[in-house]
Coordinates of C-alpha atoms and ligand atoms in Angstrom, one line a residue:
X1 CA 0.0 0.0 0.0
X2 CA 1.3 3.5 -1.2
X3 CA 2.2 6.2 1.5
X4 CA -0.8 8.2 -0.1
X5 CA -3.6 5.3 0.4
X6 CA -2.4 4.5 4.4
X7 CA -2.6 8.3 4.8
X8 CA -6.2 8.6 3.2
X9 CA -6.9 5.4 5.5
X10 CA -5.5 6.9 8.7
X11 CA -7.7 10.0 8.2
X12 CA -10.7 8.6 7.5
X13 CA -10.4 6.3 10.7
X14 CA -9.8 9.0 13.0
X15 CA -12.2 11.1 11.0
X16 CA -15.2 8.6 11.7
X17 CA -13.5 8.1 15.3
X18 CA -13.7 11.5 16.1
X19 CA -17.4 11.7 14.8
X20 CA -18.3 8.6 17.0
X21 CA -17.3 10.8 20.1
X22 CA -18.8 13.4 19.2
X23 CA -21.9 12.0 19.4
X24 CA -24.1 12.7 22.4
X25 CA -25.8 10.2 24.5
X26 CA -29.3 9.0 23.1
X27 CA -32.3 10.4 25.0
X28 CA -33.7 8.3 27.5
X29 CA -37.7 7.9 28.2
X30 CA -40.0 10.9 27.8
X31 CA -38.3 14.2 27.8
X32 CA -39.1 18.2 29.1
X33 CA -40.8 20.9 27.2
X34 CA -39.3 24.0 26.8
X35 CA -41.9 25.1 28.9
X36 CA -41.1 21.9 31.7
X37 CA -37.1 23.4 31.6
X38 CA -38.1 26.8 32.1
X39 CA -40.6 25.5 35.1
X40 CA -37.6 23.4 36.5
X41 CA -35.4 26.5 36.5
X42 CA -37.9 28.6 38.4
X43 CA -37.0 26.4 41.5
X44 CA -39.4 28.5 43.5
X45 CA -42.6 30.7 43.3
X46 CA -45.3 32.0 45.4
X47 CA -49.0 31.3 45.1
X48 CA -50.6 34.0 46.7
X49 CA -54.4 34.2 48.1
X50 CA -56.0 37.2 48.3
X51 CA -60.0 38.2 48.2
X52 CA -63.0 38.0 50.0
X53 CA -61.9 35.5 52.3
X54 CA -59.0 37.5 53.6
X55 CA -62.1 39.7 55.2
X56 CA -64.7 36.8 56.3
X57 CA -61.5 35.3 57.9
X58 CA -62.8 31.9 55.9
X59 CA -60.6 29.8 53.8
X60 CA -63.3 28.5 51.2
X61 CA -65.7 31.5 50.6
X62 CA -69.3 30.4 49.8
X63 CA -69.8 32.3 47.4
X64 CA -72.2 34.7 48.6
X65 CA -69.8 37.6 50.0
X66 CA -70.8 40.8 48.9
X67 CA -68.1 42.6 46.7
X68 CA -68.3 45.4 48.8
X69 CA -66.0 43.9 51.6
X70 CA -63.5 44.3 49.3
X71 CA -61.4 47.5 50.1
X72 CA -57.9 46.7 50.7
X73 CA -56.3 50.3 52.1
X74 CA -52.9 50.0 50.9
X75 CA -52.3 46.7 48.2
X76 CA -48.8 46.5 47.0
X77 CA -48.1 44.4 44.3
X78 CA -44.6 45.7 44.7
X79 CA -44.4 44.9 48.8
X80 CA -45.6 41.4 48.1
X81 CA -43.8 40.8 44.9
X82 CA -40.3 42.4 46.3
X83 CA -40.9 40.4 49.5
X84 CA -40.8 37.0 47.4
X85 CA -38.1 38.1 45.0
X86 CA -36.1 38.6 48.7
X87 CA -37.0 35.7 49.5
X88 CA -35.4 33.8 46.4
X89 CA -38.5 33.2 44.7
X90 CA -38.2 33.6 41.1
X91 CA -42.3 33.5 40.3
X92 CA -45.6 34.3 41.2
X93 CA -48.6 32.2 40.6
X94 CA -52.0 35.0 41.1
X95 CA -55.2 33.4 42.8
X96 CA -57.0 35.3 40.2
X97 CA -60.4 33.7 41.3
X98 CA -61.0 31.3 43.9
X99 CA -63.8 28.8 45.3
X100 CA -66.1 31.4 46.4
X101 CA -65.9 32.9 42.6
X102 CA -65.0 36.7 43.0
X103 CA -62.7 37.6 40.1
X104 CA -59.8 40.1 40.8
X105 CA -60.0 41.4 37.4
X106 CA -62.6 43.7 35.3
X107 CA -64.6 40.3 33.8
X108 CA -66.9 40.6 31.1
X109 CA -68.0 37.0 32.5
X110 CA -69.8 37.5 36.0
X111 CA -70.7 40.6 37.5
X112 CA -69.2 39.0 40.7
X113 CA -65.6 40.8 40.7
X114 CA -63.9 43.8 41.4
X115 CA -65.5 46.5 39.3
X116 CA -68.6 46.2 41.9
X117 CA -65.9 46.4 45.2
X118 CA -64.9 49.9 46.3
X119 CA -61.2 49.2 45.4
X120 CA -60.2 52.2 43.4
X121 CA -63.6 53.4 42.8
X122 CA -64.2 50.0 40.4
X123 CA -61.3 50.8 38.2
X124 CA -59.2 48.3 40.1
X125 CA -57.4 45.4 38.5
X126 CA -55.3 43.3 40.9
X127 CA -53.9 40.9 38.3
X128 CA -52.3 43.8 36.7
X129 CA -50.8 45.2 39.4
X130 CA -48.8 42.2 39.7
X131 CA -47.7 41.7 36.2
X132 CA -46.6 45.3 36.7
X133 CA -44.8 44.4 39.5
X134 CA -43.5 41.5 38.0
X135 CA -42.1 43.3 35.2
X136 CA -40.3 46.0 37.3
X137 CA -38.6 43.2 39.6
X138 CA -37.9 40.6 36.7
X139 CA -40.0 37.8 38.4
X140 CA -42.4 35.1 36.6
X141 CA -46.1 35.5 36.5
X142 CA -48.6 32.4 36.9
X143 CA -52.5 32.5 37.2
X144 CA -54.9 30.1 39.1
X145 CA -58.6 30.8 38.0
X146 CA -60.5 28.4 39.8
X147 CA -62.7 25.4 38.0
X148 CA -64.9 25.3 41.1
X149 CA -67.0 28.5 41.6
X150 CA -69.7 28.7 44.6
X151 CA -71.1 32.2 43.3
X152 CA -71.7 31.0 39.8
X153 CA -76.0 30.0 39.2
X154 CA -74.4 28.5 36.5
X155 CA -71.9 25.5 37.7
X156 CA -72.4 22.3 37.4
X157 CA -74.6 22.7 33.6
X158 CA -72.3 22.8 30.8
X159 CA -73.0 27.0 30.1
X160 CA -70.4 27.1 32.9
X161 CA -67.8 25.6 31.0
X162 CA -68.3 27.1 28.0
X163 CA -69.7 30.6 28.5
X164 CA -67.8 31.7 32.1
X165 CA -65.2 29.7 33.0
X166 CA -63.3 29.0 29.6
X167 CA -63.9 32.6 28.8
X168 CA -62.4 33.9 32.5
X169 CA -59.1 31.7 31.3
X170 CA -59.2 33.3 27.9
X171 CA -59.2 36.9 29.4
X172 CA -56.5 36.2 31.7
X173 CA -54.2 33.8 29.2
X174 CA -54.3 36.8 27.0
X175 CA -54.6 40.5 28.7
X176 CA -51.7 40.1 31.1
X177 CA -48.8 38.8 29.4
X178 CA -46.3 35.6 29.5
X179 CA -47.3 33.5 31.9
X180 CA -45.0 30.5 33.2
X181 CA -47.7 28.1 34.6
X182 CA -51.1 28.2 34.1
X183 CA -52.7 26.6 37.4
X184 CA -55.6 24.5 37.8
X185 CA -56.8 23.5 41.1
X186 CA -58.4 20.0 42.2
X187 CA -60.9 20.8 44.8
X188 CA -64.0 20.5 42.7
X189 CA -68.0 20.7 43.5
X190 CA -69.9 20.7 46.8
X191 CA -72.7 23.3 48.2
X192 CA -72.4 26.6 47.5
X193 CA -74.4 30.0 46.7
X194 CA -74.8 29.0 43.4
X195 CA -76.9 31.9 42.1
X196 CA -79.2 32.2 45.0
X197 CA -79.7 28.3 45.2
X198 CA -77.6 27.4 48.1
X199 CA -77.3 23.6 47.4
X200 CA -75.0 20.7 46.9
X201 CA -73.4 20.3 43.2
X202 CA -71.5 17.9 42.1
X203 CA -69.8 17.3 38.7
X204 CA -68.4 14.5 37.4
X205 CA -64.6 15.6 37.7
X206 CA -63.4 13.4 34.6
X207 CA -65.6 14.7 32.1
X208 CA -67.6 18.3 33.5
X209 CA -64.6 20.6 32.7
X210 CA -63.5 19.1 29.2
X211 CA -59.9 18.7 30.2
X212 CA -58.4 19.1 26.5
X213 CA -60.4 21.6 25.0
X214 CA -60.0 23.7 28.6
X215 CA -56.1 22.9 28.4
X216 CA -56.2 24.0 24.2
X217 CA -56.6 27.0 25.6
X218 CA -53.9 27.5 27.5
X219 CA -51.9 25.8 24.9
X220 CA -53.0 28.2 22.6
X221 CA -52.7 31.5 24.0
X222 CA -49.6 30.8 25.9
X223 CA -47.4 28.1 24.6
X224 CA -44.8 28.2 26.7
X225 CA -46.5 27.8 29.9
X226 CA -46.5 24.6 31.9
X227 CA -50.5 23.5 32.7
X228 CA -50.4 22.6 36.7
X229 CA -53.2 20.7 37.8
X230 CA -53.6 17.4 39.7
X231 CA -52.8 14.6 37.7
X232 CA -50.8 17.4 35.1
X233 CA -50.2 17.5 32.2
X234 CA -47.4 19.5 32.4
X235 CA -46.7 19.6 36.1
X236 CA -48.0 17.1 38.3
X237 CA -49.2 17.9 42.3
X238 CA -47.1 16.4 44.6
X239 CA -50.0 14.6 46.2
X240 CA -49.7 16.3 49.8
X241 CA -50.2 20.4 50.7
X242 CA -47.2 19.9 53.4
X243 CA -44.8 20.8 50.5
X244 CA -42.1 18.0 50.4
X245 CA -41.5 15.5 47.5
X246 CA -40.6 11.6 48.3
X247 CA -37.1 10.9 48.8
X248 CA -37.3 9.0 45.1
X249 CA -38.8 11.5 42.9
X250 CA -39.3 10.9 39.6
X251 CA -40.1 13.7 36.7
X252 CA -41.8 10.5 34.7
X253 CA -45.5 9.8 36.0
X254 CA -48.3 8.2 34.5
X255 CA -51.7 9.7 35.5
X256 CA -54.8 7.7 36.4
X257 CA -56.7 10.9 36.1
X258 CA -58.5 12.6 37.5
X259 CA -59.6 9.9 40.6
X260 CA -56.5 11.0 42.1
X261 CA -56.3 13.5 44.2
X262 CA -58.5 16.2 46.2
X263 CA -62.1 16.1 47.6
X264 CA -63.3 19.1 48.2
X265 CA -65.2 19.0 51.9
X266 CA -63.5 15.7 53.3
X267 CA -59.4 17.1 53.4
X268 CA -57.7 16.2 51.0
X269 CA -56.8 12.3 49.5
X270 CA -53.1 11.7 49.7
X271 CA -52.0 10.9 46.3
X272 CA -48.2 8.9 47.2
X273 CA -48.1 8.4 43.2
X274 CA -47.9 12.1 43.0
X275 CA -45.2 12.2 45.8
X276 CA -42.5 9.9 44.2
X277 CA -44.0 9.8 40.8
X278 CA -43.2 6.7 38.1
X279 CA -39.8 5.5 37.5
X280 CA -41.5 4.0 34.1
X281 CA -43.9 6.9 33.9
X282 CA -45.1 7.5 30.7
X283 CA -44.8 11.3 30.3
X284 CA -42.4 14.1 31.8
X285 CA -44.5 15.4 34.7
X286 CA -42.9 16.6 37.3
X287 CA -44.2 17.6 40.8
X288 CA -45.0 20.5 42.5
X289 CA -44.9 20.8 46.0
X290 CA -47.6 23.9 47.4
X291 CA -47.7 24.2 51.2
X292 CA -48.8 27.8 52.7
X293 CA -46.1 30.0 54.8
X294 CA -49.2 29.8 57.5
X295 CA -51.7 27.6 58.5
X296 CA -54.0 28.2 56.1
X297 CA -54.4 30.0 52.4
X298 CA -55.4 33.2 52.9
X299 CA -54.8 35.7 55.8
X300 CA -55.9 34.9 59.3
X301 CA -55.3 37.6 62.2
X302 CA -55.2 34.5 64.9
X303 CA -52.2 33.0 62.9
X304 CA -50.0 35.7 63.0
X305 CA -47.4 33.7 65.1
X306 CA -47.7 30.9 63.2
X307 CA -45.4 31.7 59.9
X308 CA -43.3 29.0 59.6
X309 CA -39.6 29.9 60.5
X310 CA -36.7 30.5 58.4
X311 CA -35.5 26.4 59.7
X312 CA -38.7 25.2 58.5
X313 CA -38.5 26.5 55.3
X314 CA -34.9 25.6 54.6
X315 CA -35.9 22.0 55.5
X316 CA -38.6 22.0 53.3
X317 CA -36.6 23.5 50.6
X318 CA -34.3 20.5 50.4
X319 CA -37.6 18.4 51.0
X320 CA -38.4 19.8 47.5
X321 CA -36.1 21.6 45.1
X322 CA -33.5 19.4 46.8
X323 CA -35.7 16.7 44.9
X324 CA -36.4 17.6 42.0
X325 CA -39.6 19.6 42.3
X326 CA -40.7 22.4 42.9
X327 CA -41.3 24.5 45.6
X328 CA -44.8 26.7 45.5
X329 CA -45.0 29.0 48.5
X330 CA -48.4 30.2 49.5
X331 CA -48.7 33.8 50.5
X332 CA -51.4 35.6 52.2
X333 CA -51.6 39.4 52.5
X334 CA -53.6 40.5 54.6
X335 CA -56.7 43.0 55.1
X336 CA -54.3 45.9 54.2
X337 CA -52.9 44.3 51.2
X338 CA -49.6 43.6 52.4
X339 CA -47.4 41.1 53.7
X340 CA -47.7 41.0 57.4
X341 CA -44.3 42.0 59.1
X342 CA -43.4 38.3 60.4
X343 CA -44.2 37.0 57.2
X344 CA -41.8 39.4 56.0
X345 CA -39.4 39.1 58.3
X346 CA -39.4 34.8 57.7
X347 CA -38.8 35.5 53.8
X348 CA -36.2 37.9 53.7
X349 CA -34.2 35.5 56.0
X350 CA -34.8 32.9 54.0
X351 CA -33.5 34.3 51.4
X352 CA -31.0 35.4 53.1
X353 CA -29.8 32.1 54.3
X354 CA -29.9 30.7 50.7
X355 CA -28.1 33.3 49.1
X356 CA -24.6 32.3 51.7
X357 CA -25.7 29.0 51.4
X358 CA -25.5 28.4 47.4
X359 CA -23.4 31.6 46.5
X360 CA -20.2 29.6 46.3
X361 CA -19.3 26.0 44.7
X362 CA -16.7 24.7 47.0
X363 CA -15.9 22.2 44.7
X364 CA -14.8 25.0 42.3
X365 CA -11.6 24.8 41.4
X366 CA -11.0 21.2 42.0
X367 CA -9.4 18.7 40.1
X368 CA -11.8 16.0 38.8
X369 CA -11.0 12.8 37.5
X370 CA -13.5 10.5 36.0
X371 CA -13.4 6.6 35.4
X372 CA -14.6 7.1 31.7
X373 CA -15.8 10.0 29.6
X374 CA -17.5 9.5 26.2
X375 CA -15.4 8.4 23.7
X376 CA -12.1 10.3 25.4
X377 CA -13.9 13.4 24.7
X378 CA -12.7 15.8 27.3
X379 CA -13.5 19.2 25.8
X380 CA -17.0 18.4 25.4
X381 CA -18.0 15.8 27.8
X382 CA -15.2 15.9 30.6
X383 CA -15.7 16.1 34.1
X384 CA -14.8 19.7 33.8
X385 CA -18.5 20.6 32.3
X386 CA -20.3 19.7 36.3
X387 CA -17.9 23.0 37.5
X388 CA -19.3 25.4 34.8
X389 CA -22.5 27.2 35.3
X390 CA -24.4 25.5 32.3
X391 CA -27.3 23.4 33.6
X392 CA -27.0 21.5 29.8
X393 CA -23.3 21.2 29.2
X394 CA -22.6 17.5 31.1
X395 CA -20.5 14.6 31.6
X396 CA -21.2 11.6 29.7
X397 CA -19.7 8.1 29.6
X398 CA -19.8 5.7 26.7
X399 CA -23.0 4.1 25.9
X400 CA -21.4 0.8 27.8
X401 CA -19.9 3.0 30.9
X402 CA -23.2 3.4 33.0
X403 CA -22.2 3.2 37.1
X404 CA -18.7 5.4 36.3
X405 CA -16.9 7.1 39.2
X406 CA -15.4 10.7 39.8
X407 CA -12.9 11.3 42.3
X408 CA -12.6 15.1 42.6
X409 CA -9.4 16.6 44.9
X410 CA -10.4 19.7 46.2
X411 CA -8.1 22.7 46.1
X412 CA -7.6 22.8 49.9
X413 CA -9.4 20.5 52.8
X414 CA -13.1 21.8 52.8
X415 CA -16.1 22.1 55.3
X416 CA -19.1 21.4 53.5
X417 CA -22.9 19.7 54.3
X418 CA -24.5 19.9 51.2
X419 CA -23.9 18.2 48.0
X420 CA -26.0 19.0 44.4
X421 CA -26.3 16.9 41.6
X422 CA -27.7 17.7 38.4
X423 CA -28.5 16.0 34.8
X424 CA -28.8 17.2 31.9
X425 CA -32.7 16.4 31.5
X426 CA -32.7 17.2 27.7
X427 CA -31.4 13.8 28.1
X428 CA -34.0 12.2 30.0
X429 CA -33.8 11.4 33.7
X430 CA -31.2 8.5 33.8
X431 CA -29.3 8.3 36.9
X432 CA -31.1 6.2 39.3
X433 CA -29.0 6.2 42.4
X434 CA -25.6 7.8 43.8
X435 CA -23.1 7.2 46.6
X436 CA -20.7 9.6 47.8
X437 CA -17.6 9.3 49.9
X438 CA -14.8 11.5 51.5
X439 CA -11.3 10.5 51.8
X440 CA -11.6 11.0 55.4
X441 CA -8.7 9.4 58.0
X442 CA -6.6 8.0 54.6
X443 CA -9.5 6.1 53.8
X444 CA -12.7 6.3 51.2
X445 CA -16.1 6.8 54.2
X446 CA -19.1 7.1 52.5
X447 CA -21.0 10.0 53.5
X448 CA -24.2 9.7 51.8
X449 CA -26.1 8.4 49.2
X450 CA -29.3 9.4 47.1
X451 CA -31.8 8.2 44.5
X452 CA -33.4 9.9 41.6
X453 CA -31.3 12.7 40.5
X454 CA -33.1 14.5 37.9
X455 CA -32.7 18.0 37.3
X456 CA -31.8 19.0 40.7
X457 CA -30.7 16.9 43.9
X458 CA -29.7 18.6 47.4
X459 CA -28.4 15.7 49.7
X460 CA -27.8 17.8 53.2
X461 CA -25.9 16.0 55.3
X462 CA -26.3 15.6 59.0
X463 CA -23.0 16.9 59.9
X464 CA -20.4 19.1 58.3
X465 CA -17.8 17.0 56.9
X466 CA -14.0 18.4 56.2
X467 CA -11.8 16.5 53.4
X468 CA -9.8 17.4 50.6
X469 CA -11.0 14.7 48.6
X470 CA -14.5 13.2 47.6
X471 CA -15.8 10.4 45.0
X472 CA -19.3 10.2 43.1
X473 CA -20.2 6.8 42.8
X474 CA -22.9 6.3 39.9
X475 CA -24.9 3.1 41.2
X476 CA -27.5 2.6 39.1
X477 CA -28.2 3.6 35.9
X478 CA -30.4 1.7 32.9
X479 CA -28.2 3.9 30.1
X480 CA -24.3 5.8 30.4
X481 CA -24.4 9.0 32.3
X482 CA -25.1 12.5 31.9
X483 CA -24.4 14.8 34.9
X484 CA -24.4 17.9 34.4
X485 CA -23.5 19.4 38.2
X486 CA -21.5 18.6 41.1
X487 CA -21.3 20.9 43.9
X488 CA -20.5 21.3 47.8
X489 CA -21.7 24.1 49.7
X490 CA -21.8 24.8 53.2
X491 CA -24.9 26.6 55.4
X492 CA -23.4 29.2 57.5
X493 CA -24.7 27.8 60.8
X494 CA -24.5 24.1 59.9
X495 CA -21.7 22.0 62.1
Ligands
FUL1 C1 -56.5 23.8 47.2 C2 -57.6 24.8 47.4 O1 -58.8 24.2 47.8 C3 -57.1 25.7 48.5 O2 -58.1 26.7 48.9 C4 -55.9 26.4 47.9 O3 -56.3 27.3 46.9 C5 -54.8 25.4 47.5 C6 -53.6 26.0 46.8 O4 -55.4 24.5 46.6 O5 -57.0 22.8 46.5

């Protein structure tokens, strides 16, 4: 063979090598919307209840409160909003309407909203006010519009659907901007006002609403929202109101819709599918977790001293987001319109508290060495890509390499007592369980281990633990690898 043919040979092999490592892992199971990434980026929002009930001191409104108790003195979109940007929060999610059927906006649907309340004179618009807000402080806006509604004479007949409630989504889907998650609550049906009739109405919950043509609409007007509700579609409810996730979380569920779930009038059913979700699940669905910053939903005088403290929240942070879901923080301003001061105070140091928390990657820095990386491809799937700030760029193994290890030699012995791990869930969620260990004494100790990584895992660990040297250990995985985070951060007051 001619020195010309061996050197066409040569190239093409390493040409077609160099393509084979080039090429990323194949997806694995059902995958995020733009809208799901987006969602999973927000990490945190606020729901936040406001209305009649914040004056009848109730949290389900009947539905025959007379608009006229609505006259907040001093609402500030920009207090509450500001409050929940301090507090890390990166959305809001409006109660727009509740049970009890009062709408916050100018409706051409019922007369019952706040045109007929004294707020502003009737030129009031509440949901505005927040997207104004939201625009000035760069935070997300979401809108819950109730299903159930105990004012209208019209719910439970199909003219609901059609002719009040579909059109009260249309007005809100499309006067007030992007929205990030449309919500739909569960608690469906019971007695109510009703028009005048004050009876018991019940709706079958499966077929009353119209689930895809009520969803279209969403869809439709704004594409790039996710559609919360309790069995999804695009965000599933974690299946308690406590706000924590199972310890296996998965983003993959398979709804047996819409059984599951809430009854209105009994508390609520706990739904443990929702809370660890399918491992075979046939769609992405991830969960949300919603639990109130008080007691209850809306503002109660006699709950003042029960906002949930700046501990509690942290835990249930990790409970959560440290899970793969996220967290959805109810709010409740009171009869002034604003955030009570302890409420405020609990947020701020919140927020606080994950700011020092997360502001540094101890494992910065560091050098990593992993077992395998994807066809010897270290510039673009090396180790290196968990220490950049890219949720996307990741380490990836060969198709064969699937429970790989890392060892990563930190730049100086390090206190830390919380490790993340992300994937890359444009990928799929893959990794099914982790160990860790610290080189501690001249020997490997594990210090923790965790299942279901996803697109975010906290593992917090009891104690603070000092080394200069710690190892991921992939343990389970049905396909090769693709991580896209490692980090090690330490709580100021953790020990
Ligand atoms: C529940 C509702 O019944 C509560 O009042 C509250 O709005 C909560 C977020 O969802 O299903």
């Amino acid at each position: 063979m001619s020195m010309k043919y061996l050197f066409i040979i040569t190239s093409f092999l390493i040409i077609s090598l160099s393509a084979f490592s080039q090429k990323a892992p194949a997806p694995y199971g059902p995958l995020p919307t733009q809208g799901q990434l987006n969602w999973q980026e927000t990490e945190m929002y606020c729901i936040i209840h406001f209305g009649p009930d914040t004056y009848t001191n109730k949290e389900w409104g009947f539905g025959d409160e007379n608009p006229q108790i609505f006259n907040p003195s001093s609402f500030s979109a920009m207090q509450i909003v500001g409050v929940a940007k301090a507090g890390g929060f990166k959305g809001i999610v409006v109660v727009a309407k509740h049970h009890d059927g009062f709408c916050l906006w100018p409706t051409s649907t019922t007369e019952h909203n706040i045109s007929k309340s004294p707020y502003k004179n009737g030129a009031g618009d509440i949901v505005m006010e927040y997207r104004k807000a939201c625009d000035t402080l760069g935070i997300q806006l979401g809108i819950y519009c109730s299903p159930w509604d105990r004012n209208s004479a019209f719910y439970g007949k199909p003219e609901y659907v059609t002719n009040v409630f579909r059109k009260q989504i249309g007005e809100l889907y499309s006067r007030y901007g992007k929205l990030f998650i449309t919500w739909f609550d569960g608690a469906n049906g019971g007695d109510g006002y009703y028009g005048g009739a004050k009876e018991v109405r019940k709706i079958d919950r499966s077929t009353y609403y119209g689930w895809e043509t009520t969803w279209g609409i969403s869809k439709k007007l704004q594409p790039n929202a996710v559609i919360f509700g309790d069995v999804g579609p695009g965000v599933r409810w974690v299946g308690n109101e406590s706000g924590y996730a199972g310890e296996s979380n998965w983003a993959t569920y398979t709804p047996h819709a819409p059984e599951a779930g809430k009854e209105p009038g009994n508390g609520f059913t706990k739904d443990a599918e929702g809370t660890e979700g399918h491992r075979d699940g046939k769609y992405w669905m991830p969960a949300e977790c919603d639990v109130a910053l008080r007691p209850g939903w809306f503002y109660h005088k006699d709950q003042d001293d029960k906002v949930k403290s700046t501990d509690t929240l942290l835990s249930l942070y990790y409970k959560s987001v440290g899970r793969g879901a996220c967290l959805d923080l109810g709010l409740s301003p009171d009869r002034r319109g604003l955030l009570f001061e302890n409420d405020v105070d609990t947020l701020k140091k919140f927020g606080q508290l994950l700011k020092q928390t997360f502001a540094n990657n101890l494992a910065n820095g560091a050098t990593l060495l992993a077992s395998n990386v994807r066809g010897g491809n270290q510039s673009k799937f090396g180790a290196s890509k968990l220490l950049d700030d890219d949720r996307y760029s990741y380490w990836a193994t060969d198709d064969s390499v699937k429970t790989p290890e890392l060892v990563i030699t930190l730049k100086q012995n390090t206190a830390f007592n919380v490790i993340r791990l992300r994937e890359n869930i444009k990928l799929g969620q893959r990794i099914e369980a982790v160990a860790v260990d610290a080189f501690i004494n001249n020997s490997w100790q594990q210090i923790a281990s965790a299942t279901s990584i996803g697109g975010n895992r906290l593992i917090r660990l009891k104690h603070v633990v000092n080394a200069d040297k710690v190892r991921l250990r992939i343990t389970k995985s049905p396909v090769c690898i693709a991580l896209s985070d490692f980090g090690l951060f330490k709580e100021p007051n953790a020990n």
